[in-house]
Short mmCIF file of C-alpha atoms in Angstrom, two decimals:
data_model
loop_
_atom_site.label_atom_id
_atom_site.label_comp_id
_atom_site.label_asym_id
_atom_site.label_seq_id
_atom_site.Cartn_x
_atom_site.Cartn_y
_atom_site.Cartn_z
CA MET A 717 52.75 47.39 13.50
CA LYS A 718 49.21 47.12 13.85
CA GLN A 719 47.77 43.37 14.23
CA VAL A 720 44.61 42.68 11.91
CA GLU A 721 42.28 40.19 13.61
CA SER A 722 40.38 37.98 11.21
CA GLY A 723 36.90 37.06 11.58
CA PHE A 724 33.17 37.31 10.63
CA THR A 725 31.13 40.48 11.29
CA LEU A 726 27.18 39.93 12.85
CA ILE A 727 26.00 41.01 10.05
CA GLU A 728 27.50 37.84 8.30
CA LEU A 729 26.62 35.53 10.98
CA ILE A 730 22.98 36.65 11.31
CA SER A 731 22.53 36.13 7.34
CA VAL A 732 24.14 32.79 7.84
CA VAL A 733 21.18 31.70 10.70
CA ALA A 734 18.60 33.38 8.28
CA ILE A 735 19.57 31.06 5.14
CA LEU A 736 19.86 28.09 7.36
CA VAL A 737 16.34 28.82 9.07
CA VAL A 738 14.69 29.28 5.24
CA VAL A 739 16.18 25.97 4.50
CA ALA A 740 15.23 24.05 8.05
CA ALA A 741 11.54 25.45 7.55
CA THR A 742 11.41 24.03 3.78
CA THR A 743 13.20 20.88 4.40
CA VAL A 744 11.63 19.90 7.62
CA PRO A 745 7.75 19.39 7.03
CA ARG A 746 9.01 17.18 4.30
CA PHE A 747 10.90 15.00 6.64
CA ILE A 748 7.75 14.93 9.60
CA ASP A 749 5.49 13.32 6.74
CA ILE A 750 8.09 10.35 5.75
CA PRO A 751 5.40 7.82 7.44
CA ASN A 752 2.31 8.99 5.95
CA ALA A 753 4.13 9.20 2.39
CA ALA A 754 5.45 5.70 2.83
CA LYS A 755 2.28 4.20 4.02
CA ASP A 756 0.88 5.67 1.10
CA ALA A 757 3.18 4.45 -1.20
CA ALA A 758 2.91 0.80 0.73
CA ILE A 759 -0.86 0.81 -0.05
CA LYS A 760 -0.02 1.36 -3.69
CA ASP A 761 2.53 -1.45 -3.71
CA ILE A 762 0.00 -4.07 -2.32
CA VAL A 763 -2.58 -2.83 -4.48
CA GLY A 764 -0.64 -3.26 -7.60
CA ALA A 765 0.89 -6.68 -6.60
CA LEU A 766 -2.82 -8.15 -5.53
CA THR A 767 -3.87 -6.72 -8.63
CA THR A 768 -1.30 -8.41 -11.24
CA ALA A 769 -1.76 -12.06 -8.83
CA THR A 770 -5.25 -11.99 -8.97
CA SER A 771 -5.21 -11.34 -12.77
CA LEU A 772 -2.57 -13.80 -13.15
CA ASN A 773 -4.26 -16.77 -11.24
CA HIS A 774 -7.70 -16.12 -12.86
CA ALA A 775 -5.85 -16.24 -16.60
CA ASN A 776 -3.77 -19.32 -15.06
CA ASN A 777 -7.10 -21.01 -14.32
CA ILE A 778 -8.87 -19.91 -17.87
CA ALA A 779 -5.77 -22.06 -18.74
CA TYR A 780 -5.85 -24.51 -16.53
CA ASP A 781 -9.92 -24.88 -17.34
CA ALA A 782 -8.59 -25.17 -21.00
CA SER A 783 -6.33 -27.80 -20.50
CA LEU A 784 -3.68 -25.52 -21.77
CA SER A 785 -1.99 -25.31 -18.69
CA SER A 786 -0.59 -28.02 -16.24
CA SER A 787 -0.48 -25.77 -13.25
CA LYS A 788 -3.61 -25.74 -11.03
CA PRO A 789 -4.38 -22.17 -9.98
CA LEU A 790 -4.75 -20.95 -6.65
CA GLU A 791 -8.32 -21.32 -5.09
CA ILE A 792 -9.82 -17.70 -4.26
CA THR A 793 -12.76 -17.96 -2.42
CA ASP A 794 -12.91 -14.56 -1.27
CA CYS A 795 -11.21 -11.46 -0.88
CA GLU A 796 -8.81 -12.49 2.07
CA SER A 797 -7.55 -15.35 0.04
CA SER A 798 -6.48 -13.33 -2.17
CA ALA A 799 -3.59 -12.50 0.17
CA GLU A 800 -2.01 -15.74 -0.53
CA LEU A 801 -1.55 -15.02 -3.89
CA LEU A 802 1.60 -13.16 -3.01
CA GLU A 803 4.62 -14.63 -2.15
CA ALA A 804 5.56 -13.43 1.32
CA GLY A 805 1.88 -13.55 2.01
CA LEU A 806 0.41 -9.57 3.37
CA ASP A 807 2.16 -8.08 6.48
CA LYS A 808 -0.51 -8.13 9.54
CA GLN A 809 -0.64 -4.35 9.30
CA TYR A 810 -2.85 -4.70 6.30
CA LEU A 811 -6.36 -6.07 6.25
CA ILE A 812 -8.57 -7.09 3.31
CA GLU A 813 -12.39 -6.83 3.12
CA LEU A 814 -14.89 -6.87 0.74
CA GLY A 815 -15.70 -4.26 -0.94
CA LEU A 816 -17.78 -2.53 -3.63
CA GLY A 817 -18.76 -4.82 -6.46
CA ILE A 818 -20.86 -7.54 -6.97
CA SER A 819 -21.44 -9.06 -3.68
CA ILE A 820 -20.40 -12.97 -3.37
CA GLU A 821 -24.26 -13.82 -3.09
CA ASP A 822 -24.86 -12.06 -6.53
CA GLY A 823 -22.24 -14.46 -8.17
CA GLY A 824 -18.99 -12.80 -6.70
CA VAL A 825 -15.75 -14.43 -5.54
CA ALA A 826 -17.14 -17.59 -4.58
CA ASP A 827 -18.13 -18.50 -8.09
CA GLU A 828 -15.63 -19.72 -10.40
CA GLY A 829 -15.11 -17.04 -12.82
CA GLY A 830 -17.09 -14.20 -10.56
CA TYR A 831 -15.21 -11.12 -8.87
CA SER A 832 -15.40 -8.60 -6.69
CA GLU A 833 -13.98 -5.30 -5.73
CA CYS A 834 -12.04 -6.08 -2.44
CA LEU A 835 -10.34 -3.35 -0.10
CA VAL A 836 -7.19 -3.15 1.29
CA ALA A 837 -6.05 -1.04 4.28
CA PHE A 838 -3.55 0.16 6.53
CA ASP A 839 -4.44 -1.12 10.47
CA SER A 840 -4.14 2.18 11.83
CA ASN A 841 -5.41 1.79 14.71
CA ASN A 842 -3.92 -1.82 15.57
CA ASP A 843 -7.45 -3.75 16.43
CA GLY A 844 -7.36 -5.98 13.63
CA VAL A 845 -10.57 -5.62 12.46
CA PHE A 846 -10.89 -3.85 9.09
CA ASN A 847 -13.45 -0.47 9.91
CA VAL A 848 -13.67 3.03 8.14
CA THR A 849 -11.02 4.24 10.76
CA ASP A 850 -8.54 2.64 8.61
CA GLU A 851 -6.08 4.83 6.38
CA PRO A 852 -4.55 4.38 4.10
CA ARG A 853 -6.63 2.29 1.70
CA GLY A 854 -6.73 0.79 -1.75
CA SER A 855 -9.43 -1.14 -3.68
CA PHE A 856 -7.95 -3.91 -6.16
CA THR A 857 -10.57 -6.91 -8.06
CA THR A 858 -10.51 -10.71 -7.66
CA TYR A 859 -11.62 -13.04 -9.11
CA GLY A 860 -13.43 -16.46 -7.86
CA VAL A 861 -11.86 -19.67 -8.86
CA ARG A 862 -13.04 -23.21 -7.78
CA ASN A 863 -10.43 -26.26 -7.96
#
């Protein structure tokens, strides 16, 4: 009686390896870019939170000034003070700076009801200072509130 050996042929093994190489070649670049995608998503999240918080604080200020609200709004005098509106604050890896828009001298955030477009960026070079090399970045509008 002849003994039958079972197993894979060389062509079958090469085919499976080739398929695995193609799958790896298409998925690995996605995993390599995950940190940058996470930073982009974090900036968008922070910008959205700051936009909402500054708008609500501004609306609360209008209601407070009209005696329609008893809760006192948080005072906002510059872009950086907008971070105080976030419940947990802003992580130290992110920086806020005055951006384009109405300057403080021209009736911006320093005045009641004034506004300015502010920039928020990830401190990519870890120097603690906002500069042009900090990426990614986003912008939001903040409103001046005086108590």
